[in-house]
Short mmCIF file of C-alpha atoms in Angstrom, two decimals:
data_model
loop_
_atom_site.label_atom_id
_atom_site.label_comp_id
_atom_site.label_asym_id
_atom_site.label_seq_id
_atom_site.Cartn_x
_atom_site.Cartn_y
_atom_site.Cartn_z
CA MET Z 14 -34.54 -10.49 -9.06
CA GLN Z 15 -36.25 -7.32 -7.99
CA ASP Z 16 -35.45 -4.22 -9.96
CA ARG Z 17 -33.24 -2.05 -7.81
CA ASP Z 18 -35.03 1.15 -8.77
CA GLU Z 19 -38.35 0.02 -7.39
CA THR Z 20 -36.91 -0.14 -3.93
CA ALA Z 21 -34.28 2.58 -4.09
CA GLU Z 22 -35.24 5.73 -2.27
CA ILE Z 23 -35.05 8.75 -4.51
CA THR Z 24 -33.14 11.27 -2.46
CA ASP Z 25 -32.04 13.71 -5.13
CA ARG Z 26 -34.14 14.24 -8.21
CA PRO Z 27 -32.08 15.46 -11.12
CA PRO Z 28 -32.81 18.81 -12.70
CA ARG Z 29 -34.88 18.70 -15.89
CA ASP Z 30 -32.46 21.07 -17.54
CA VAL Z 31 -28.82 21.57 -16.83
CA GLU Z 32 -26.09 23.28 -18.79
CA ILE Z 33 -23.55 20.47 -18.42
CA ALA Z 34 -24.28 16.81 -17.69
CA VAL Z 35 -21.34 14.66 -16.60
CA VAL Z 36 -21.88 10.90 -16.78
CA GLY Z 37 -19.82 9.13 -14.14
CA ALA Z 38 -19.10 10.31 -10.58
CA GLY Z 39 -15.61 8.90 -10.32
CA VAL Z 40 -12.35 10.78 -10.12
CA ALA Z 41 -12.52 12.22 -13.66
CA GLY Z 42 -16.22 13.12 -13.60
CA LEU Z 43 -16.20 14.64 -10.12
CA SER Z 44 -13.04 16.60 -10.94
CA ALA Z 45 -14.80 17.96 -14.02
CA GLY Z 46 -17.83 18.78 -11.86
CA LEU Z 47 -15.64 20.52 -9.30
CA PHE Z 48 -13.64 22.64 -11.76
CA LEU Z 49 -16.67 23.51 -13.90
CA ALA Z 50 -18.71 24.53 -10.86
CA ARG Z 51 -15.85 26.70 -9.65
CA GLN Z 52 -15.98 28.48 -13.00
CA GLY Z 53 -19.62 29.24 -12.28
CA ARG Z 54 -20.99 26.70 -14.73
CA GLU Z 55 -24.20 24.80 -13.99
CA VAL Z 56 -23.20 21.14 -13.80
CA ALA Z 57 -24.77 17.87 -12.68
CA VAL Z 58 -22.77 14.65 -12.26
CA PHE Z 59 -24.68 11.37 -12.66
CA ASP Z 60 -23.65 7.94 -11.51
CA ARG Z 61 -25.17 4.53 -12.13
CA GLY Z 62 -24.62 3.61 -8.48
CA ALA Z 63 -22.94 5.28 -5.56
CA PRO Z 64 -20.60 8.15 -6.44
CA TRP Z 65 -16.98 6.93 -6.20
CA GLY Z 66 -18.46 3.45 -6.01
CA ASP Z 67 -16.39 1.55 -8.58
CA ALA Z 68 -12.87 1.93 -10.00
CA SER Z 69 -12.12 5.22 -8.23
CA GLY Z 70 -12.61 3.56 -4.87
CA ALA Z 71 -11.10 0.21 -5.78
CA ASN Z 72 -7.69 1.28 -7.09
CA ALA Z 73 -4.34 1.52 -5.30
CA GLY Z 74 -4.13 5.31 -5.21
CA THR Z 75 -0.58 5.18 -6.55
CA LEU Z 76 0.41 8.36 -8.38
CA SER Z 77 3.66 7.38 -10.03
CA LEU Z 78 5.32 9.61 -12.60
CA GLN Z 79 8.24 7.35 -13.50
CA VAL Z 80 6.08 4.38 -14.50
CA LYS Z 81 4.46 6.44 -17.24
CA ARG Z 82 5.14 6.22 -20.94
CA VAL Z 83 6.60 9.32 -22.51
CA GLU Z 84 3.27 10.20 -24.16
CA VAL Z 85 1.64 10.87 -20.79
CA LEU Z 86 4.51 12.17 -18.63
CA GLY Z 87 3.50 15.83 -18.94
CA LEU Z 88 -0.16 15.08 -18.27
CA THR Z 89 0.80 12.94 -15.27
CA ARG Z 90 3.00 15.61 -13.70
CA PHE Z 91 0.20 18.14 -14.17
CA SER Z 92 -2.28 15.80 -12.52
CA ILE Z 93 -0.07 14.92 -9.55
CA ASP Z 94 0.31 18.67 -8.95
CA LEU Z 95 -3.49 19.00 -8.95
CA TRP Z 96 -3.77 16.12 -6.47
CA GLU Z 97 -1.29 17.90 -4.21
CA ARG Z 98 -3.27 21.13 -4.43
CA PHE Z 99 -6.56 19.59 -3.31
CA LYS Z 100 -5.65 20.32 0.28
CA THR Z 101 -4.28 23.82 -0.15
CA GLU Z 102 -6.85 25.05 -2.68
CA PHE Z 103 -10.01 23.22 -1.73
CA GLY Z 104 -9.26 22.39 1.89
CA VAL Z 105 -9.99 18.70 1.39
CA ASP Z 106 -7.77 15.90 2.63
CA VAL Z 107 -7.29 13.24 -0.03
CA GLY Z 108 -4.52 11.52 1.90
CA PHE Z 109 -1.87 12.85 -0.48
CA ALA Z 110 1.73 11.92 0.36
CA LYS Z 111 4.71 12.67 -1.85
CA ILE Z 112 7.19 10.10 -0.57
CA GLY Z 113 9.04 9.31 -3.79
CA GLY Z 114 9.22 5.98 -5.48
CA LEU Z 115 11.58 3.28 -6.62
CA ARG Z 116 11.05 1.32 -9.80
CA VAL Z 117 13.03 -1.87 -9.43
CA ALA Z 118 14.71 -4.44 -11.67
CA THR Z 119 15.91 -7.84 -10.50
CA ASN Z 120 17.90 -9.38 -13.37
CA GLU Z 121 19.98 -8.39 -16.39
CA ALA Z 122 17.11 -8.25 -18.82
CA GLU Z 123 15.04 -6.14 -16.45
CA VAL Z 124 17.95 -3.81 -15.75
CA ARG Z 125 18.42 -3.32 -19.48
CA HIS Z 126 14.70 -2.64 -19.90
CA LEU Z 127 14.73 -0.18 -16.99
CA ARG Z 128 17.71 1.68 -18.49
CA GLU Z 129 16.11 1.90 -21.93
CA TYR Z 130 12.83 3.05 -20.44
CA SER Z 131 14.43 5.77 -18.32
CA GLU Z 132 16.69 6.91 -21.19
CA GLU Z 133 13.65 7.43 -23.36
CA GLN Z 134 11.97 9.38 -20.56
CA ALA Z 135 15.12 11.49 -20.23
CA ARG Z 136 15.04 12.28 -23.97
CA HIS Z 137 11.58 13.74 -23.30
CA GLY Z 138 12.84 15.91 -20.46
CA PHE Z 139 12.00 13.66 -17.52
CA ARG Z 140 15.19 12.54 -15.75
CA PHE Z 141 14.88 10.09 -12.92
CA GLY Z 142 17.74 9.01 -10.67
CA TRP Z 143 19.57 5.72 -11.25
CA LEU Z 144 20.48 3.64 -8.21
CA ASP Z 145 22.40 0.42 -7.81
CA GLY Z 146 24.93 -1.15 -5.44
CA ASN Z 147 25.47 0.58 -2.10
CA GLU Z 148 23.53 3.66 -3.12
CA LEU Z 149 20.44 1.54 -3.58
CA ARG Z 150 20.99 -0.35 -0.28
CA ASP Z 151 21.47 2.93 1.61
CA LEU Z 152 18.28 4.43 0.29
CA ALA Z 153 16.22 1.24 0.59
CA PRO Z 154 17.72 -1.20 3.10
CA TRP Z 155 14.44 -3.12 3.10
CA LEU Z 156 14.85 -4.27 -0.51
CA ALA Z 157 15.73 -7.92 -1.15
CA PRO Z 158 19.34 -8.58 -2.22
CA GLY Z 159 17.99 -9.76 -5.57
CA VAL Z 160 17.00 -6.21 -6.53
CA SER Z 161 19.93 -5.04 -8.60
CA ALA Z 162 18.91 -1.59 -9.79
CA ALA Z 163 16.15 0.99 -9.53
CA THR Z 164 15.18 4.34 -10.87
CA PHE Z 165 14.11 6.92 -8.31
CA CYS Z 166 11.48 9.63 -8.69
CA ASP Z 167 10.89 12.32 -6.04
CA ASP Z 168 7.44 13.12 -7.44
CA ASP Z 169 5.99 9.63 -7.00
CA SER Z 170 3.09 10.03 -4.58
CA TYR Z 171 -0.03 8.37 -3.41
CA VAL Z 172 -3.51 9.29 -2.29
CA ASN Z 173 -5.89 7.32 -0.13
CA PRO Z 174 -8.76 6.42 -2.48
CA LEU Z 175 -11.20 6.04 0.42
CA LEU Z 176 -10.45 9.49 1.85
CA ALA Z 177 -10.24 11.07 -1.60
CA GLY Z 178 -13.76 10.01 -2.53
CA SER Z 179 -15.66 11.71 0.24
CA ALA Z 180 -13.31 14.71 0.05
CA ILE Z 181 -13.79 15.35 -3.67
CA ILE Z 182 -17.53 14.71 -3.49
CA ALA Z 183 -17.74 17.31 -0.71
CA ALA Z 184 -15.57 19.80 -2.60
CA ALA Z 185 -17.57 19.44 -5.82
CA ALA Z 186 -20.89 19.77 -3.98
CA LYS Z 187 -19.65 22.82 -2.08
CA ALA Z 188 -18.58 24.42 -5.34
CA GLY Z 189 -22.15 24.01 -6.56
CA ALA Z 190 -22.06 20.81 -8.62
CA ARG Z 191 -25.06 18.53 -8.23
CA ILE Z 192 -24.11 14.91 -7.70
CA ILE Z 193 -26.82 12.37 -8.37
CA GLY Z 194 -26.27 8.71 -7.56
CA ASP Z 195 -28.35 5.67 -8.57
CA ALA Z 196 -29.07 7.46 -11.83
CA GLU Z 197 -27.89 5.07 -14.51
CA VAL Z 198 -28.07 6.53 -18.00
CA ARG Z 199 -30.28 4.17 -19.99
CA GLY Z 200 -30.88 6.27 -23.03
CA LEU Z 201 -29.00 9.13 -24.62
CA ARG Z 202 -29.67 11.08 -27.80
CA HIS Z 203 -28.91 14.39 -29.40
CA GLU Z 204 -32.01 16.33 -30.41
CA ASN Z 205 -32.88 19.98 -31.02
CA GLY Z 206 -29.36 21.11 -30.21
CA ALA Z 207 -29.17 19.40 -26.82
CA TYR Z 208 -28.53 16.05 -25.21
CA ARG Z 209 -31.42 14.12 -23.70
CA LEU Z 210 -30.37 11.70 -20.98
CA ASP Z 211 -32.89 9.15 -19.78
CA THR Z 212 -31.64 8.26 -16.32
CA ALA Z 213 -32.98 5.92 -13.69
CA LYS Z 214 -34.08 9.05 -11.85
CA GLY Z 215 -35.74 10.80 -14.74
CA SER Z 216 -35.04 12.61 -17.95
CA VAL Z 217 -32.52 15.44 -18.20
CA ARG Z 218 -31.75 17.90 -20.98
CA ALA Z 219 -28.20 19.23 -21.20
CA LYS Z 220 -26.44 21.56 -23.63
CA ILE Z 221 -23.06 19.97 -22.98
CA LEU Z 222 -22.22 16.33 -22.31
CA VAL Z 223 -19.13 14.90 -20.60
CA ILE Z 224 -18.64 11.13 -20.58
CA ALA Z 225 -16.37 10.15 -17.70
CA ALA Z 226 -17.81 6.77 -16.84
CA GLY Z 227 -14.63 4.69 -16.70
CA PRO Z 228 -15.32 1.22 -18.09
CA TRP Z 229 -18.93 2.19 -18.81
CA SER Z 230 -17.84 5.04 -21.09
CA ALA Z 231 -17.91 2.91 -24.24
CA ARG Z 232 -21.47 1.89 -23.46
CA ILE Z 233 -22.54 5.53 -23.04
CA ALA Z 234 -20.76 6.66 -26.21
CA ARG Z 235 -22.36 3.83 -28.17
CA MET Z 236 -25.78 5.31 -27.36
CA LEU Z 237 -24.67 8.17 -29.61
CA ASP Z 238 -23.39 5.71 -32.24
CA VAL Z 239 -19.78 6.40 -31.35
CA VAL Z 240 -18.02 3.07 -30.89
CA PHE Z 241 -14.78 2.70 -28.92
CA PRO Z 242 -12.81 -0.55 -28.70
CA PHE Z 243 -12.02 -0.57 -24.98
CA HIS Z 244 -10.68 -3.60 -23.22
CA VAL Z 245 -11.65 -3.89 -19.56
CA ASP Z 246 -9.10 -5.26 -17.08
CA VAL Z 247 -10.03 -6.71 -13.69
CA ASN Z 248 -7.14 -5.57 -11.49
CA MET Z 249 -6.61 -7.09 -8.06
CA LEU Z 250 -5.32 -5.47 -4.88
CA SER Z 251 -4.60 -6.74 -1.39
CA VAL Z 252 -3.91 -5.08 1.92
CA THR Z 253 -1.99 -6.51 4.88
CA GLU Z 254 -2.52 -6.20 8.59
CA PRO Z 255 -0.99 -3.06 10.11
CA ALA Z 256 2.71 -3.43 10.81
CA PRO Z 257 5.51 -1.25 12.21
CA PHE Z 258 6.68 1.23 9.61
CA MET Z 259 9.29 -0.20 7.27
CA LEU Z 260 8.50 0.86 3.71
CA ASP Z 261 9.10 4.59 3.23
CA ARG Z 262 8.80 4.71 -0.57
CA ILE Z 263 6.41 3.60 -3.26
CA VAL Z 264 7.79 0.52 -4.99
CA THR Z 265 6.96 -0.42 -8.55
CA HIS Z 266 8.50 -2.96 -10.92
CA ILE Z 267 9.87 -2.29 -14.41
CA GLU Z 268 7.73 -5.08 -15.84
CA GLY Z 269 4.59 -3.66 -14.23
CA ILE Z 270 3.97 -6.73 -12.09
CA LEU Z 271 4.15 -5.08 -8.68
CA SER Z 272 3.18 -1.99 -6.75
CA LEU Z 273 3.76 -1.61 -3.03
CA LYS Z 274 3.22 1.11 -0.49
CA GLN Z 275 2.73 1.33 3.24
CA PHE Z 276 0.06 3.71 4.52
CA ALA Z 277 0.51 5.77 7.67
CA ASN Z 278 -1.65 3.31 9.64
CA GLY Z 279 0.90 0.59 8.91
CA THR Z 280 -1.03 -1.46 6.37
CA VAL Z 281 0.80 -2.40 3.17
CA LEU Z 282 -1.05 -2.27 -0.13
CA ILE Z 283 0.00 -4.89 -2.67
CA GLY Z 284 -0.92 -4.55 -6.32
CA GLY Z 285 0.60 -4.87 -9.75
CA GLY Z 286 -2.24 -5.36 -12.17
CA TRP Z 287 -2.68 -9.08 -11.56
CA GLN Z 288 -5.93 -10.10 -13.17
CA GLY Z 289 -8.94 -11.35 -11.26
CA ARG Z 290 -11.86 -13.25 -12.67
CA GLY Z 291 -14.76 -11.57 -14.29
CA VAL Z 292 -16.42 -10.39 -17.40
CA PHE Z 293 -17.24 -6.71 -17.53
CA GLY Z 294 -20.23 -7.10 -19.82
CA ARG Z 295 -21.83 -9.43 -17.28
CA MET Z 296 -20.99 -7.21 -14.31
CA GLU Z 297 -18.96 -9.94 -12.68
CA LYS Z 298 -15.66 -9.55 -10.90
CA ASP Z 299 -13.86 -11.54 -8.27
CA THR Z 300 -10.35 -12.27 -7.07
CA ASP Z 301 -8.33 -15.21 -8.40
CA ASN Z 302 -6.48 -17.02 -5.63
CA LEU Z 303 -3.75 -18.50 -7.82
CA ARG Z 304 -2.83 -15.13 -9.30
CA LEU Z 305 -3.01 -13.46 -5.90
CA LYS Z 306 -0.49 -16.00 -4.67
CA GLN Z 307 1.79 -15.17 -7.60
CA ASN Z 308 1.34 -11.48 -6.78
CA TYR Z 309 2.42 -12.14 -3.15
CA THR Z 310 5.39 -14.23 -4.27
CA VAL Z 311 6.68 -11.38 -6.42
CA ALA Z 312 5.97 -8.90 -3.61
CA ALA Z 313 7.88 -10.92 -1.00
CA SER Z 314 10.78 -11.42 -3.42
CA ILE Z 315 11.20 -7.63 -3.51
CA LEU Z 316 10.24 -6.80 0.09
CA PRO Z 317 11.06 -9.86 2.27
CA ALA Z 318 9.53 -8.27 5.39
CA LEU Z 319 6.14 -8.97 3.83
CA LYS Z 320 6.54 -12.66 4.58
CA ARG Z 321 5.70 -11.97 8.23
CA LEU Z 322 2.45 -10.18 7.44
CA ARG Z 323 -1.01 -11.55 6.92
CA ILE Z 324 -3.29 -10.40 4.15
CA VAL Z 325 -6.45 -8.83 5.54
CA ARG Z 326 -8.42 -8.23 2.34
CA SER Z 327 -8.22 -8.68 -1.42
CA TRP Z 328 -10.50 -7.18 -4.01
CA ALA Z 329 -10.83 -6.46 -7.71
CA GLY Z 330 -11.71 -3.37 -9.75
CA TYR Z 331 -12.35 -2.61 -13.39
CA GLU Z 332 -10.05 -0.58 -15.60
CA ALA Z 333 -10.94 0.27 -19.18
CA VAL Z 334 -7.93 0.43 -21.48
CA ALA Z 335 -7.70 1.66 -25.06
CA PRO Z 336 -5.82 -0.52 -27.59
CA ASP Z 337 -2.84 1.85 -27.48
CA ALA Z 338 -3.15 2.25 -23.67
CA LEU Z 339 -3.30 6.04 -24.02
CA PRO Z 340 -6.08 8.19 -22.58
CA VAL Z 341 -9.20 8.65 -24.64
CA PHE Z 342 -9.62 12.25 -23.85
CA GLY Z 343 -11.06 15.22 -25.69
CA ARG Z 344 -14.00 16.02 -27.94
CA LEU Z 345 -16.36 13.20 -28.80
CA PRO Z 346 -15.97 12.73 -32.56
CA GLY Z 347 -18.88 13.80 -34.70
CA ARG Z 348 -20.95 15.10 -31.80
CA PRO Z 349 -21.15 18.79 -30.92
CA ASN Z 350 -20.53 19.95 -27.34
CA ALA Z 351 -19.66 16.46 -26.18
CA TYR Z 352 -16.47 15.35 -24.45
CA ILE Z 353 -15.02 12.12 -23.16
CA ALA Z 354 -12.39 11.40 -20.50
CA ALA Z 355 -11.83 7.66 -20.26
CA GLY Z 356 -9.57 4.78 -21.09
CA ALA Z 357 -6.58 6.19 -19.23
CA ARG Z 358 -4.27 3.46 -18.02
CA GLY Z 359 -3.90 4.79 -14.49
CA GLY Z 360 -7.13 6.76 -14.44
CA MET Z 361 -6.82 7.62 -10.76
CA THR Z 362 -3.57 9.45 -11.42
CA LEU Z 363 -4.90 11.32 -14.44
CA GLY Z 364 -8.46 12.01 -13.26
CA PRO Z 365 -7.95 15.51 -11.83
CA ALA Z 366 -6.05 16.60 -14.96
CA GLN Z 367 -8.79 15.23 -17.17
CA GLY Z 368 -11.43 17.14 -15.20
CA TYR Z 369 -9.36 20.32 -15.28
CA LEU Z 370 -8.54 20.18 -18.99
CA ILE Z 371 -12.10 19.26 -20.01
CA THR Z 372 -13.14 22.38 -18.11
CA GLU Z 373 -10.65 24.41 -20.14
CA LEU Z 374 -12.01 22.92 -23.38
CA ILE Z 375 -15.56 23.77 -22.37
CA MET Z 376 -14.56 27.28 -21.28
CA ASN Z 377 -13.12 27.58 -24.80
CA LYS Z 378 -9.87 29.14 -23.66
CA GLY Z 379 -8.08 27.96 -26.75
CA GLU Z 380 -4.94 26.11 -25.74
CA THR Z 381 -5.27 23.74 -22.82
CA SER Z 382 -2.66 23.95 -20.05
CA VAL Z 383 -1.28 20.63 -21.27
CA PRO Z 384 -1.51 19.62 -24.94
CA ILE Z 385 -4.05 16.84 -25.37
CA ASP Z 386 -4.09 16.35 -29.15
CA ARG Z 387 -2.41 12.94 -28.93
CA TYR Z 388 -5.26 11.64 -26.76
CA ASP Z 389 -7.87 12.66 -29.35
CA PRO Z 390 -10.65 10.05 -29.16
CA ALA Z 391 -11.10 10.28 -32.94
CA ARG Z 392 -8.01 8.06 -33.39
CA LEU Z 393 -9.94 5.06 -32.06
CA VAL Z 394 -13.44 5.45 -33.35
CA GLU Z 395 -14.61 2.52 -35.36
CA ARG Z 396 -16.97 3.59 -38.08
CA GLY Z 397 -20.41 2.15 -37.62
CA ARG Z 398 -21.47 -0.25 -34.94
CA ALA Z 399 -19.16 -3.05 -33.94
CA MET G 23 -18.26 -0.51 32.76
CA THR G 24 -19.63 -3.95 33.47
CA GLY G 25 -20.37 -6.93 31.33
CA PHE G 26 -22.69 -9.86 31.79
CA ARG G 27 -23.54 -13.32 30.52
CA MET G 28 -26.97 -14.65 29.68
CA ASN G 29 -27.65 -17.51 32.04
CA ASP G 30 -31.27 -18.58 31.65
CA GLY G 31 -31.52 -21.91 29.85
CA ILE G 32 -27.81 -22.06 29.02
CA GLU G 33 -25.62 -24.93 30.11
CA ARG G 34 -21.91 -24.35 30.19
CA GLY G 35 -18.83 -26.45 30.86
CA GLN G 36 -16.44 -25.91 33.73
CA PRO G 37 -15.28 -22.28 34.00
CA PHE G 38 -11.59 -21.42 33.99
CA HIS G 39 -9.41 -18.35 34.17
CA PHE G 40 -6.95 -16.55 31.96
CA THR G 41 -5.34 -13.18 32.52
CA CYS G 42 -5.71 -9.87 30.72
CA ASP G 43 -3.12 -7.24 31.60
CA GLY G 44 -2.45 -9.33 34.71
CA GLU G 45 -6.08 -9.40 35.83
CA GLU G 46 -7.94 -12.72 36.25
CA VAL G 47 -10.72 -13.16 33.71
CA LEU G 48 -13.39 -15.86 33.93
CA ALA G 49 -14.21 -17.84 30.79
CA TYR G 50 -16.23 -20.90 29.78
CA PRO G 51 -15.16 -23.48 27.22
CA GLY G 52 -15.95 -22.33 23.69
CA GLU G 53 -15.94 -18.62 24.43
CA SER G 54 -13.63 -16.47 22.36
CA ILE G 55 -11.13 -14.26 24.16
CA ALA G 56 -13.21 -11.28 23.05
CA ALA G 57 -16.47 -12.75 24.38
CA ALA G 58 -14.94 -13.48 27.77
CA LEU G 59 -13.42 -9.98 27.94
CA LEU G 60 -16.74 -8.38 27.04
CA ALA G 61 -18.47 -10.38 29.77
CA HIS G 62 -15.72 -9.23 32.11
CA GLY G 63 -16.54 -5.61 31.27
CA LYS G 64 -13.52 -4.79 29.12
CA ARG G 65 -14.13 -2.50 26.16
CA ARG G 66 -10.73 -1.20 25.06
CA PHE G 67 -8.76 -4.06 23.51
CA ARG G 68 -6.01 -2.04 21.87
CA THR G 69 -4.80 1.46 21.02
CA THR G 70 -4.06 2.71 17.51
CA ALA G 71 -0.47 3.17 16.36
CA GLN G 72 -0.81 6.74 15.09
CA ARG G 73 -2.97 8.56 17.62
CA GLY G 74 -3.33 6.11 20.47
CA GLY G 75 -7.10 5.94 20.10
CA GLY G 76 -9.01 3.15 21.85
CA ARG G 77 -10.41 0.24 19.82
CA GLY G 78 -12.45 -2.79 20.77
CA LEU G 79 -14.67 -5.53 19.42
CA TYR G 80 -16.36 -4.32 16.23
CA CYS G 81 -17.34 -6.94 13.64
CA GLY G 82 -16.91 -9.91 15.95
CA MET G 83 -16.23 -12.26 13.05
CA GLY G 84 -12.61 -11.84 12.06
CA VAL G 85 -12.99 -9.31 9.28
CA CYS G 86 -12.22 -5.86 10.66
CA TRP G 87 -9.09 -6.53 12.77
CA GLU G 88 -10.13 -3.91 15.34
CA CYS G 89 -9.96 -6.34 18.29
CA ILE G 90 -6.35 -7.47 17.87
CA MET G 91 -4.45 -8.14 21.11
CA VAL G 92 -1.20 -9.66 22.30
CA VAL G 93 -1.85 -13.31 23.19
CA ASP G 94 0.92 -15.33 24.85
CA GLY G 95 3.46 -12.93 23.40
CA GLN G 96 2.08 -13.02 19.88
CA PRO G 97 0.98 -9.56 18.67
CA SER G 98 -2.00 -8.80 16.42
CA VAL G 99 -4.14 -11.80 17.33
CA ARG G 100 -7.82 -11.35 16.47
CA SER G 101 -9.36 -11.90 19.89
CA CYS G 102 -12.79 -12.60 18.37
CA MET G 103 -11.46 -15.62 16.49
CA ILE G 104 -9.44 -17.41 19.17
CA PRO G 105 -11.08 -19.49 21.91
CA ALA G 106 -10.02 -18.57 25.43
CA GLU G 107 -7.88 -21.20 27.17
CA PRO G 108 -6.91 -21.69 30.79
CA GLY G 109 -3.81 -19.72 31.75
CA MET G 110 -3.62 -17.67 28.55
CA ARG G 111 -1.80 -14.38 28.96
CA VAL G 112 -3.60 -11.63 27.05
CA LEU G 113 -2.42 -8.02 26.85
CA THR G 114 -4.03 -4.87 25.54
CA GLN G 115 -2.10 -4.16 22.34
CA GLU G 116 -0.40 -0.79 22.15
CA GLY G 117 0.10 0.19 18.51
CA HIS G 118 1.58 -2.68 16.55
CA GLY G 119 2.45 -4.64 19.68
CA PRO G 120 5.62 -5.45 21.62
CA ALA G 121 8.07 -4.98 18.73
CA ASP G 122 6.72 -1.45 18.45
CA SER G 123 7.26 -0.54 22.11
CA PRO G 124 10.44 1.13 23.32
#
């Protein structure tokens, strides 16, 4: 196979020196680039392929607060607010819609689980509405009779990942960030008080390093002998043909096996973390028809109107998850002036907050707007090479 | 706008007619609805649900769903994937189709 770089046209040579190098032009990295550039910092964002080309463009765009564990509720609310402000503050349309969401349960065990989950959230100051019986039918007449209870969250929102990509790229570039695609980082070392990145488009020296490379983050960190035990999921999504509007809320499931939303153009997005085929290390991913069928069966059991619709496309995207499923977010252990924002279950939701708070860390403003100690990457570092 | 068919060196079966928005359209066996409509000069196959924008044949191979029309009462039929048949009644699809209309 021909090496891609021999044929790729070099359209944007990276600077030889830059104050801050961000590795990964997805939602977290571009948000960091945007907020840092707006603070007047010199920043370049590198991507191994096309900016926004992997997980940030392949996810569902669901921004749900009520599905989150108590450890990330505050961070999630902060990030959803940032998503909402993209339009008002940066003038870019990310397709944000705050339509509220229902998290459903369909049998006794699930109802019990849902109640326990929401009671724990309430103990941490996040109270979501409880709906059953006629109240639930009135709010969501489209739900199947088998849905017996749901929690309701006004803040549950979504963005359109396709719109959001070009919008955030444009906002970051306008703010002064340099965004350099097809610049895979192949070598990385710390020498003479700076980081040396050997990219597919040349060598770059940076005082400050931010790793925001999604599933590739562990690989980048390992170049600095920092080893993280990420697991990489291959999540599947499907979208239906456009249909008359019926679904006016985001729907999720207490057991995490379903997410549904209908976009303004009438298409319904069906997800729920069903696993496709693929091995991250070998750069393979594909959909799995049997599991897609199970995904659709669950979806139609919650929203029967789906049975009339045809699936137009299915696809799969990577998601790196830490063993405790909490973000890996903060200073890179043992390395000066280096930061990492990765491993967040639901990285699309948390990306803007990660970019914003990394900016605060770098600006050395002391306390961050949201406490991030519990996401300290040091908790996961395995000593020595795995 | 007009359409055309290539004729040199091409043998076709017996032509027939179907209708699109009530208008007679000529087709040959094996042609898709979309192909016959293109040859007839039609470009706008549907309008979008949100803004009423015009859409027509785009990918031509069943992937993009831009060319969906109402065929014999059935909305959202990909006109590029269905062979034209004598007497078919095809309609420009407005939005999501008949169920969507007042």
